[in-house]
Amino acid sequence: MQPIRIGLVGLGKIARDQHVPWITANPAFVLTAVASRHAQLPGAANFPSIEAMLDGVPELDAVAICTPPRAHYPAARLALSRGKHVLLEKPPCASVAELEYLAQLAASCDRTLFATWHSRHAAAVEATEAALRERILRRARVTWVEDVRQWHPGQAWLREAGGFGVFDAAINALSILTRVIPEPIFVRSALLHVPENWATPIAAEVELESGRGANISARLDFRYRGQPKWEIDFLADGQSLQLVHGGAALSIDGTPVTTPGAALESEYAAIYRRFEQLIFCGESDVDARPLQCVADTYLIARHIAAEAFEY
Ligand code: NAP
């Protein structure tokens, strides 16, 4: 099979840290072009916009969209309508309706749409799903706290409307929860802390409930100083399951669970293997549930003003 000629849209932090190296490492792909308003990638054909890229390299097979979420929908719609397979960074779109429409469009154009949730590919997520499948979940507690100054310096879009605020990171926890809990998850109440100079929440406390009645509480905070905590504790059948480091390690009652081979695997290596497989099989993978959870949180939440915050 010919390698899949792929173009990147948005050459920011995640594109440079993960997409460029893992596309380059996968022989099924060739990184052919880049659309970026400000940056250039040596060795690729560079264009200032996706429109110019699609016109300039009409032979592209696929496009990976790595811009902030509000820019995902117009870029994906254009790429699909020009016959390209599309990979979306998370959060996949700024609204559930946009994502649903893109899924329909991909089906009608007979193209692959892959709404990636990179945290679902973290090393211990599959083992957590297997462990919970054999147990009855009673309670879960999500702690997703990090210092926005350290992890997102200069990313002003996070605090603008449609930028998701703390949910840009916390949607990773929701993507894990919706992967490992085999029931629907409902938002029951939420408190959103919105700084006076932000349009989005900088922190949130959310209470959720699984379809079988397990209580799930989440503490999400972008103001946290020090080492980030990206952790989910589950209480199931009287046992304590601790998923830490963003899904990379699991322990049950304090005993580490080994996940052979997985520790060496990058989330993004797995993402590009999956994209290749989806294109090969003529399928899409679009799960809107983590985005739906964020939308439901906004619907149900009480908003409280927080101090202005610069980063
Ligand atoms: P970033 O560093 O700000 O890069 C985003 C790039 O998108 C910018 O460099 C810009 O590139 C382009 N862009 C296009 N339209 C834009 C607009 N309206 N406003 C701002 N930039 C625009 O952000 P990032 O961290 O790479 O995040 C991008 C996406 O990846 C987000 O959806 C994020 O949730 C996701 N993600 C990020 C991380 C992470 O650790 N940072 C991890 C996983 C997923 P040009 O100037 O080149 O056009």
mmCIF file of C-alpha atoms and ligand atoms in Angstrom:
data_model
loop_
_atom_site.group_PDB
_atom_site.id
_atom_site.type_symbol
_atom_site.label_atom_id
_atom_site.label_comp_id
_atom_site.label_asym_id
_atom_site.label_seq_id
_atom_site.Cartn_x
_atom_site.Cartn_y
_atom_site.Cartn_z
ATOM 1 C CA MET A 1 0.000 0.000 0.000
ATOM 2 C CA GLN A 2 1.175 3.561 -0.748
ATOM 3 C CA PRO A 3 1.860 5.582 2.407
ATOM 4 C CA ILE A 4 -0.964 7.896 3.460
ATOM 5 C CA ARG A 5 -0.019 11.487 2.498
ATOM 6 C CA ILE A 6 -1.015 13.588 5.487
ATOM 7 C CA GLY A 7 -1.195 17.346 6.090
ATOM 8 C CA LEU A 8 -1.082 18.957 9.558
ATOM 9 C CA VAL A 9 -3.269 21.943 10.410
ATOM 10 C CA GLY A 10 -1.925 24.093 13.282
ATOM 11 C CA LEU A 11 1.756 23.788 14.174
ATOM 12 C CA GLY A 12 1.601 24.506 17.914
ATOM 13 C CA LYS A 13 2.694 22.602 21.019
ATOM 14 C CA ILE A 14 0.920 19.285 20.508
ATOM 15 C CA ALA A 15 1.666 19.171 16.780
ATOM 16 C CA ARG A 16 5.405 19.625 17.412
ATOM 17 C CA ASP A 17 5.643 17.474 20.586
ATOM 18 C CA GLN A 18 3.610 14.483 19.381
ATOM 19 C CA HIS A 19 2.103 14.563 15.896
ATOM 20 C CA VAL A 20 5.242 15.399 13.895
ATOM 21 C CA PRO A 21 7.455 12.765 15.607
ATOM 22 C CA TRP A 22 4.851 9.988 15.589
ATOM 23 C CA ILE A 23 3.719 10.568 12.000
ATOM 24 C CA THR A 24 7.382 10.532 10.988
ATOM 25 C CA ALA A 25 7.964 7.305 12.944
ATOM 26 C CA ASN A 26 5.047 5.487 11.283
ATOM 27 C CA PRO A 27 5.899 4.143 7.808
ATOM 28 C CA ALA A 28 2.201 4.056 6.905
ATOM 29 C CA PHE A 29 2.235 7.882 6.742
ATOM 30 C CA VAL A 30 4.251 10.548 5.008
ATOM 31 C CA LEU A 31 4.039 14.059 6.455
ATOM 32 C CA THR A 32 3.561 15.950 3.220
ATOM 33 C CA ALA A 33 2.250 19.408 4.084
ATOM 34 C CA VAL A 34 1.565 21.839 6.918
ATOM 35 C CA ALA A 35 -0.950 24.673 7.240
ATOM 36 C CA SER A 36 0.139 27.230 9.803
ATOM 37 C CA ARG A 37 -0.385 30.971 10.025
ATOM 38 C CA HIS A 38 2.949 31.634 11.725
ATOM 39 C CA ALA A 39 5.211 28.597 11.607
ATOM 40 C CA GLN A 40 6.935 26.387 9.039
ATOM 41 C CA LEU A 41 8.112 22.796 9.193
ATOM 42 C CA PRO A 42 11.334 22.021 7.308
ATOM 43 C CA GLY A 43 10.896 19.157 4.841
ATOM 44 C CA ALA A 44 7.150 19.690 4.334
ATOM 45 C CA ALA A 45 5.280 21.917 1.885
ATOM 46 C CA ASN A 46 4.180 24.872 4.026
ATOM 47 C CA PHE A 47 1.019 26.941 3.546
ATOM 48 C CA PRO A 48 -0.576 29.797 5.517
ATOM 49 C CA SER A 49 -4.050 28.188 5.636
ATOM 50 C CA ILE A 50 -5.838 24.879 5.147
ATOM 51 C CA GLU A 51 -7.493 26.266 1.990
ATOM 52 C CA ALA A 52 -4.062 27.001 0.472
ATOM 53 C CA MET A 53 -2.774 23.583 1.567
ATOM 54 C CA LEU A 54 -5.685 21.680 -0.014
ATOM 55 C CA ASP A 55 -5.308 23.709 -3.248
ATOM 56 C CA GLY A 56 -1.506 23.422 -3.254
ATOM 57 C CA VAL A 57 -1.285 19.664 -2.541
ATOM 58 C CA PRO A 58 -4.499 18.175 -3.943
ATOM 59 C CA GLU A 59 -3.043 14.664 -3.692
ATOM 60 C CA LEU A 60 -3.174 14.712 0.147
ATOM 61 C CA ASP A 61 -5.060 11.691 1.520
ATOM 62 C CA ALA A 62 -5.581 12.849 5.097
ATOM 63 C CA VAL A 63 -5.480 15.834 7.394
ATOM 64 C CA ALA A 64 -4.691 15.993 11.142
ATOM 65 C CA ILE A 65 -6.264 18.996 12.847
ATOM 66 C CA CYS A 66 -4.224 20.278 15.802
ATOM 67 C CA THR A 67 -5.638 23.784 16.266
ATOM 68 C CA PRO A 68 -7.629 24.955 19.306
ATOM 69 C CA PRO A 69 -11.108 23.361 19.398
ATOM 70 C CA ARG A 70 -13.108 26.249 17.934
ATOM 71 C CA ALA A 71 -11.130 26.015 14.716
ATOM 72 C CA HIS A 72 -11.657 22.233 14.347
ATOM 73 C CA TYR A 73 -15.112 22.207 12.751
ATOM 74 C CA PRO A 74 -14.535 24.538 9.758
ATOM 75 C CA ALA A 75 -11.203 22.846 8.961
ATOM 76 C CA ALA A 76 -12.644 19.326 9.257
ATOM 77 C CA ARG A 77 -15.731 20.160 7.204
ATOM 78 C CA LEU A 78 -13.585 21.603 4.427
ATOM 79 C CA ALA A 79 -11.146 18.656 4.449
ATOM 80 C CA LEU A 80 -13.939 16.057 4.367
ATOM 81 C CA SER A 81 -15.754 17.872 1.584
ATOM 82 C CA ARG A 82 -12.478 17.808 -0.404
ATOM 83 C CA GLY A 83 -12.278 14.014 0.031
ATOM 84 C CA LYS A 84 -9.696 13.796 2.846
ATOM 85 C CA HIS A 85 -9.702 11.485 5.853
ATOM 86 C CA VAL A 86 -9.662 13.568 9.040
ATOM 87 C CA LEU A 87 -8.065 13.137 12.457
ATOM 88 C CA LEU A 88 -9.231 15.552 15.155
ATOM 89 C CA GLU A 89 -7.284 16.459 18.298
ATOM 90 C CA LYS A 90 -9.371 16.573 21.441
ATOM 91 C CA PRO A 91 -11.686 18.313 22.283
ATOM 92 C CA PRO A 92 -12.978 17.333 18.846
ATOM 93 C CA CYS A 93 -15.271 20.345 18.309
ATOM 94 C CA ALA A 94 -16.689 23.308 20.189
ATOM 95 C CA SER A 95 -20.157 21.703 20.322
ATOM 96 C CA VAL A 96 -21.751 18.262 20.168
ATOM 97 C CA ALA A 97 -23.886 19.261 17.159
ATOM 98 C CA GLU A 98 -20.764 20.141 15.156
ATOM 99 C CA LEU A 99 -19.210 16.753 15.896
ATOM 100 C CA GLU A 100 -22.384 14.860 15.015
ATOM 101 C CA TYR A 101 -22.628 16.714 11.717
ATOM 102 C CA LEU A 102 -18.990 15.937 10.880
ATOM 103 C CA ALA A 103 -19.657 12.240 11.560
ATOM 104 C CA GLN A 104 -22.607 12.334 9.132
ATOM 105 C CA LEU A 105 -20.548 14.182 6.553
ATOM 106 C CA ALA A 106 -17.707 11.636 6.820
ATOM 107 C CA ALA A 107 -20.190 8.809 6.293
ATOM 108 C CA SER A 108 -21.782 10.510 3.295
ATOM 109 C CA CYS A 109 -18.351 11.275 1.741
ATOM 110 C CA ASP A 110 -17.144 7.737 2.492
ATOM 111 C CA ARG A 111 -14.143 9.123 4.385
ATOM 112 C CA THR A 112 -12.682 8.266 7.823
ATOM 113 C CA LEU A 113 -13.279 10.643 10.721
ATOM 114 C CA PHE A 114 -11.252 9.874 13.858
ATOM 115 C CA ALA A 115 -12.079 11.930 16.942
ATOM 116 C CA THR A 116 -9.040 11.068 19.046
ATOM 117 C CA TRP A 117 -9.031 10.886 22.828
ATOM 118 C CA HIS A 118 -5.326 10.518 23.508
ATOM 119 C CA SER A 119 -5.724 9.677 27.217
ATOM 120 C CA ARG A 120 -7.704 6.564 26.296
ATOM 121 C CA HIS A 121 -4.437 5.233 24.843
ATOM 122 C CA ALA A 122 -2.512 5.739 28.109
ATOM 123 C CA ALA A 123 -0.764 2.577 29.261
ATOM 124 C CA ALA A 124 -3.078 1.440 32.085
ATOM 125 C CA VAL A 125 -6.495 2.451 30.741
ATOM 126 C CA GLU A 126 -7.258 -0.889 29.120
ATOM 127 C CA ALA A 127 -6.281 -2.758 32.322
ATOM 128 C CA THR A 128 -8.568 -0.443 34.320
ATOM 129 C CA GLU A 129 -11.454 -1.154 31.978
ATOM 130 C CA ALA A 130 -10.842 -4.910 32.349
ATOM 131 C CA ALA A 131 -10.659 -4.647 36.158
ATOM 132 C CA LEU A 132 -13.892 -2.647 36.384
ATOM 133 C CA ARG A 133 -15.665 -5.043 34.026
ATOM 134 C CA GLU A 134 -15.278 -7.748 36.703
ATOM 135 C CA ARG A 135 -16.358 -5.570 39.633
ATOM 136 C CA ILE A 136 -19.284 -3.410 40.672
ATOM 137 C CA LEU A 137 -18.277 0.240 40.852
ATOM 138 C CA ARG A 138 -19.453 2.047 43.987
ATOM 139 C CA ARG A 139 -17.615 5.360 43.849
ATOM 140 C CA ALA A 140 -15.015 7.252 41.870
ATOM 141 C CA ARG A 141 -13.049 10.400 42.541
ATOM 142 C CA VAL A 142 -11.303 12.387 39.808
ATOM 143 C CA THR A 143 -8.460 14.766 40.673
ATOM 144 C CA TRP A 144 -7.275 16.635 37.577
ATOM 145 C CA VAL A 145 -5.242 19.605 38.728
ATOM 146 C CA GLU A 146 -2.330 21.367 37.042
ATOM 147 C CA ASP A 147 -0.675 24.754 36.764
ATOM 148 C CA VAL A 148 -1.941 26.438 33.579
ATOM 149 C CA ARG A 149 1.132 28.701 33.741
ATOM 150 C CA GLN A 150 3.416 25.700 33.366
ATOM 151 C CA TRP A 151 1.418 23.563 30.926
ATOM 152 C CA HIS A 152 -0.247 26.140 28.675
ATOM 153 C CA PRO A 153 1.937 29.265 28.679
ATOM 154 C CA GLY A 154 0.711 31.855 26.196
ATOM 155 C CA GLN A 155 -2.334 29.839 25.081
ATOM 156 C CA ALA A 156 -4.830 32.707 25.315
ATOM 157 C CA TRP A 157 -7.491 30.694 23.430
ATOM 158 C CA LEU A 158 -8.094 28.551 26.533
ATOM 159 C CA ARG A 159 -9.744 31.422 28.341
ATOM 160 C CA GLU A 160 -11.729 32.722 25.361
ATOM 161 C CA ALA A 161 -15.326 31.612 24.693
ATOM 162 C CA GLY A 162 -15.292 28.116 23.220
ATOM 163 C CA GLY A 163 -11.779 27.543 24.595
ATOM 164 C CA PHE A 164 -12.923 25.079 27.288
ATOM 165 C CA GLY A 165 -10.799 26.557 30.136
ATOM 166 C CA VAL A 166 -9.982 23.829 32.656
ATOM 167 C CA PHE A 167 -12.083 21.379 30.614
ATOM 168 C CA ASP A 168 -9.465 21.409 27.847
ATOM 169 C CA ALA A 169 -7.408 19.257 30.245
ATOM 170 C CA ALA A 170 -10.238 17.709 32.269
ATOM 171 C CA ILE A 171 -11.943 16.311 29.171
ATOM 172 C CA ASN A 172 -9.067 13.801 29.224
ATOM 173 C CA ALA A 173 -10.377 12.472 32.552
ATOM 174 C CA LEU A 174 -13.889 12.336 31.106
ATOM 175 C CA SER A 175 -12.574 10.436 28.085
ATOM 176 C CA ILE A 176 -11.068 7.834 30.446
ATOM 177 C CA LEU A 177 -14.206 7.609 32.615
ATOM 178 C CA THR A 178 -16.455 7.067 29.589
ATOM 179 C CA ARG A 179 -14.040 4.405 28.312
ATOM 180 C CA VAL A 180 -13.679 2.375 31.539
ATOM 181 C CA ILE A 181 -17.210 2.650 32.971
ATOM 182 C CA PRO A 182 -19.535 0.559 30.825
ATOM 183 C CA GLU A 183 -22.654 2.597 31.700
ATOM 184 C CA PRO A 184 -23.914 6.046 30.814
ATOM 185 C CA ILE A 185 -22.576 8.877 32.959
ATOM 186 C CA PHE A 186 -24.833 11.738 34.008
ATOM 187 C CA VAL A 187 -23.860 15.125 35.381
ATOM 188 C CA ARG A 188 -25.789 15.823 38.603
ATOM 189 C CA SER A 189 -24.386 19.177 39.723
ATOM 190 C CA ALA A 190 -21.430 21.438 39.083
ATOM 191 C CA LEU A 191 -19.786 24.589 40.280
ATOM 192 C CA LEU A 192 -17.718 26.511 37.731
ATOM 193 C CA HIS A 193 -15.186 29.111 38.877
ATOM 194 C CA VAL A 194 -14.853 31.767 36.172
ATOM 195 C CA PRO A 195 -12.205 34.494 36.619
ATOM 196 C CA GLU A 196 -13.450 37.965 35.796
ATOM 197 C CA ASN A 197 -10.987 38.200 32.880
ATOM 198 C CA TRP A 198 -11.868 34.730 31.470
ATOM 199 C CA ALA A 199 -14.881 33.530 29.447
ATOM 200 C CA THR A 200 -14.254 29.924 30.548
ATOM 201 C CA PRO A 201 -13.894 28.203 33.934
ATOM 202 C CA ILE A 202 -10.464 28.000 35.523
ATOM 203 C CA ALA A 203 -11.660 25.380 38.013
ATOM 204 C CA ALA A 204 -14.712 23.217 38.638
ATOM 205 C CA GLU A 205 -16.229 20.761 41.052
ATOM 206 C CA VAL A 206 -18.519 18.322 39.302
ATOM 207 C CA GLU A 207 -20.763 15.579 40.700
ATOM 208 C CA LEU A 208 -21.662 12.805 38.288
ATOM 209 C CA GLU A 209 -23.496 9.527 38.573
ATOM 210 C CA SER A 210 -23.141 6.313 36.608
ATOM 211 C CA GLY A 211 -26.179 4.525 35.183
ATOM 212 C CA ARG A 212 -25.967 1.975 38.029
ATOM 213 C CA GLY A 213 -25.862 4.715 40.653
ATOM 214 C CA ALA A 214 -22.135 5.013 41.439
ATOM 215 C CA ASN A 215 -21.254 8.503 42.632
ATOM 216 C CA ILE A 216 -18.373 10.177 40.780
ATOM 217 C CA SER A 217 -16.934 13.437 42.028
ATOM 218 C CA ALA A 218 -14.407 15.505 40.128
ATOM 219 C CA ARG A 219 -12.086 18.266 41.274
ATOM 220 C CA LEU A 220 -10.592 20.149 38.336
ATOM 221 C CA ASP A 221 -8.244 23.094 38.756
ATOM 222 C CA PHE A 222 -5.863 25.033 36.521
ATOM 223 C CA ARG A 223 -4.520 27.120 39.451
ATOM 224 C CA TYR A 224 -2.746 24.214 41.130
ATOM 225 C CA ARG A 225 0.905 24.838 41.983
ATOM 226 C CA GLY A 226 3.481 22.073 41.906
ATOM 227 C CA GLN A 227 3.428 18.638 40.330
ATOM 228 C CA PRO A 228 0.196 18.046 38.424
ATOM 229 C CA LYS A 229 -2.209 15.355 39.606
ATOM 230 C CA TRP A 230 -4.075 13.526 36.881
ATOM 231 C CA GLU A 231 -5.668 10.737 38.918
ATOM 232 C CA ILE A 232 -8.855 8.717 39.217
ATOM 233 C CA ASP A 233 -9.625 6.598 42.324
ATOM 234 C CA PHE A 234 -12.270 3.918 41.987
ATOM 235 C CA LEU A 235 -13.922 1.969 44.794
ATOM 236 C CA ALA A 236 -15.284 -1.272 43.382
ATOM 237 C CA ASP A 237 -16.260 -4.476 45.227
ATOM 238 C CA GLY A 238 -14.538 -3.142 48.344
ATOM 239 C CA GLN A 239 -11.242 -2.710 46.496
ATOM 240 C CA SER A 240 -9.454 0.513 45.766
ATOM 241 C CA LEU A 241 -8.235 1.019 42.171
ATOM 242 C CA GLN A 242 -5.890 3.958 41.654
ATOM 243 C CA LEU A 243 -5.261 5.179 38.114
ATOM 244 C CA VAL A 244 -2.501 7.798 38.145
ATOM 245 C CA HIS A 245 -0.224 9.830 35.835
ATOM 246 C CA GLY A 246 -3.019 10.546 33.370
ATOM 247 C CA GLY A 247 -3.847 6.855 32.975
ATOM 248 C CA ALA A 248 -0.274 5.573 32.714
ATOM 249 C CA ALA A 249 -0.248 3.426 35.907
ATOM 250 C CA LEU A 250 -2.808 1.398 37.874
ATOM 251 C CA SER A 251 -2.642 -0.129 41.313
ATOM 252 C CA ILE A 252 -5.241 -2.254 43.079
ATOM 253 C CA ASP A 253 -5.242 -2.046 46.879
ATOM 254 C CA GLY A 254 -1.749 -0.554 46.639
ATOM 255 C CA THR A 255 -0.297 -3.315 44.420
ATOM 256 C CA PRO A 256 0.870 -2.068 41.006
ATOM 257 C CA VAL A 257 -0.781 -3.787 38.047
ATOM 258 C CA THR A 258 1.735 -4.557 35.318
ATOM 259 C CA THR A 259 0.731 -3.693 31.784
ATOM 260 C CA PRO A 260 3.306 -5.600 29.675
ATOM 261 C CA GLY A 261 4.787 -3.606 26.811
ATOM 262 C CA ALA A 262 2.376 -0.751 27.357
ATOM 263 C CA ALA A 263 4.822 1.405 29.325
ATOM 264 C CA LEU A 264 6.991 1.833 26.255
ATOM 265 C CA GLU A 265 4.078 2.724 24.040
ATOM 266 C CA SER A 266 3.243 6.362 23.313
ATOM 267 C CA GLU A 267 -0.389 7.452 23.279
ATOM 268 C CA TYR A 268 0.238 9.081 19.901
ATOM 269 C CA ALA A 269 1.950 6.031 18.379
ATOM 270 C CA ALA A 270 -1.266 4.165 19.167
ATOM 271 C CA ILE A 271 -3.389 6.990 17.752
ATOM 272 C CA TYR A 272 -1.638 6.896 14.369
ATOM 273 C CA ARG A 273 -1.778 3.085 14.235
ATOM 274 C CA ARG A 274 -5.524 3.331 14.856
ATOM 275 C CA PHE A 275 -5.967 6.046 12.209
ATOM 276 C CA GLU A 276 -4.166 3.871 9.658
ATOM 277 C CA GLN A 277 -6.380 0.897 10.573
ATOM 278 C CA LEU A 278 -9.582 2.964 10.336
ATOM 279 C CA ILE A 279 -8.629 4.294 6.893
ATOM 280 C CA PHE A 280 -7.712 0.786 5.749
ATOM 281 C CA CYS A 281 -11.068 -0.625 6.945
ATOM 282 C CA GLY A 282 -13.097 2.345 5.673
ATOM 283 C CA GLU A 283 -14.430 3.121 9.166
ATOM 284 C CA SER A 284 -14.772 6.111 11.492
ATOM 285 C CA ASP A 285 -14.347 6.373 15.260
ATOM 286 C CA VAL A 286 -16.322 9.229 16.765
ATOM 287 C CA ASP A 287 -17.359 9.030 20.421
ATOM 288 C CA ALA A 288 -19.031 12.261 21.546
ATOM 289 C CA ARG A 289 -19.588 11.201 25.187
ATOM 290 C CA PRO A 290 -16.699 13.113 26.811
ATOM 291 C CA LEU A 291 -17.752 16.266 24.933
ATOM 292 C CA GLN A 292 -21.384 15.633 25.897
ATOM 293 C CA CYS A 293 -20.312 15.466 29.569
ATOM 294 C CA VAL A 294 -18.672 18.897 29.279
ATOM 295 C CA ALA A 295 -21.759 20.300 27.527
ATOM 296 C CA ASP A 296 -24.040 18.826 30.211
ATOM 297 C CA THR A 297 -21.821 20.288 32.923
ATOM 298 C CA TYR A 298 -22.213 23.750 31.400
ATOM 299 C CA LEU A 299 -26.007 23.236 31.190
ATOM 300 C CA ILE A 300 -26.388 22.250 34.818
ATOM 301 C CA ALA A 301 -23.666 24.285 36.515
ATOM 302 C CA ARG A 302 -23.761 27.220 38.842
ATOM 303 C CA HIS A 303 -21.146 29.785 37.809
ATOM 304 C CA ILE A 304 -19.279 31.742 40.440
ATOM 305 C CA ALA A 305 -16.915 34.649 39.894
ATOM 306 C CA ALA A 306 -13.252 34.061 40.670
ATOM 307 C CA GLU A 307 -10.312 36.449 40.927
ATOM 308 C CA ALA A 308 -8.745 37.655 37.697
ATOM 309 C CA PHE A 309 -5.984 35.293 36.613
ATOM 310 C CA GLU A 310 -3.087 35.915 34.159
ATOM 311 C CA TYR A 311 -0.848 33.230 32.701
HETATM 312 P P1 NAP B 1 -1.160 25.741 20.770
HETATM 313 O O1 NAP B 1 0.238 25.471 21.212
HETATM 314 O O2 NAP B 1 -1.773 27.053 21.088
HETATM 315 O O3 NAP B 1 -1.195 25.476 19.215
HETATM 316 C C1 NAP B 1 -2.361 25.580 18.462
HETATM 317 C C2 NAP B 1 -1.997 26.071 17.058
HETATM 318 O O4 NAP B 1 -3.190 26.170 16.295
HETATM 319 C C3 NAP B 1 -1.386 27.461 17.076
HETATM 320 O O5 NAP B 1 0.013 27.371 17.136
HETATM 321 C C4 NAP B 1 -1.852 28.026 15.767
HETATM 322 O O6 NAP B 1 -0.893 27.665 14.844
HETATM 323 C C5 NAP B 1 -3.087 27.237 15.352
HETATM 324 N N1 NAP B 1 -4.322 28.007 15.348
HETATM 325 C C6 NAP B 1 -5.237 28.025 14.352
HETATM 326 N N2 NAP B 1 -6.296 28.779 14.661
HETATM 327 C C7 NAP B 1 -6.040 29.296 15.854
HETATM 328 C C8 NAP B 1 -6.744 30.173 16.708
HETATM 329 N N3 NAP B 1 -7.947 30.657 16.359
HETATM 330 N N4 NAP B 1 -6.188 30.507 17.895
HETATM 331 C C9 NAP B 1 -4.972 30.023 18.248
HETATM 332 N N5 NAP B 1 -4.259 29.165 17.485
HETATM 333 C C10 NAP B 1 -4.781 28.810 16.302
HETATM 334 O O7 NAP B 1 -2.162 24.622 21.338
HETATM 335 P P2 NAP B 1 -1.856 23.084 21.585
HETATM 336 O O8 NAP B 1 -1.452 22.875 22.992
HETATM 337 O O9 NAP B 1 -0.996 22.547 20.527
HETATM 338 O O10 NAP B 1 -3.352 22.521 21.493
HETATM 339 C C11 NAP B 1 -4.005 22.347 20.254
HETATM 340 C C12 NAP B 1 -5.062 21.255 20.425
HETATM 341 O O11 NAP B 1 -4.410 20.058 20.881
HETATM 342 C C13 NAP B 1 -6.121 21.597 21.471
HETATM 343 O O12 NAP B 1 -7.356 21.116 21.037
HETATM 344 C C14 NAP B 1 -5.599 20.861 22.715
HETATM 345 O O13 NAP B 1 -6.628 20.505 23.619
HETATM 346 C C15 NAP B 1 -4.989 19.623 22.104
HETATM 347 N N6 NAP B 1 -3.963 18.976 22.931
HETATM 348 C C16 NAP B 1 -2.982 19.699 23.541
HETATM 349 C C17 NAP B 1 -2.064 19.046 24.364
HETATM 350 C C18 NAP B 1 -0.923 19.773 25.056
HETATM 351 O O14 NAP B 1 -0.248 19.151 25.897
HETATM 352 N N7 NAP B 1 -0.635 21.019 24.751
HETATM 353 C C19 NAP B 1 -2.151 17.669 24.562
HETATM 354 C C20 NAP B 1 -3.118 16.972 23.871
HETATM 355 C C21 NAP B 1 -4.022 17.638 23.075
HETATM 356 P P3 NAP B 1 -0.490 28.624 13.678
HETATM 357 O O15 NAP B 1 -0.134 29.925 14.296
HETATM 358 O O16 NAP B 1 0.620 27.842 13.176
HETATM 359 O O17 NAP B 1 -1.655 28.714 12.753
#
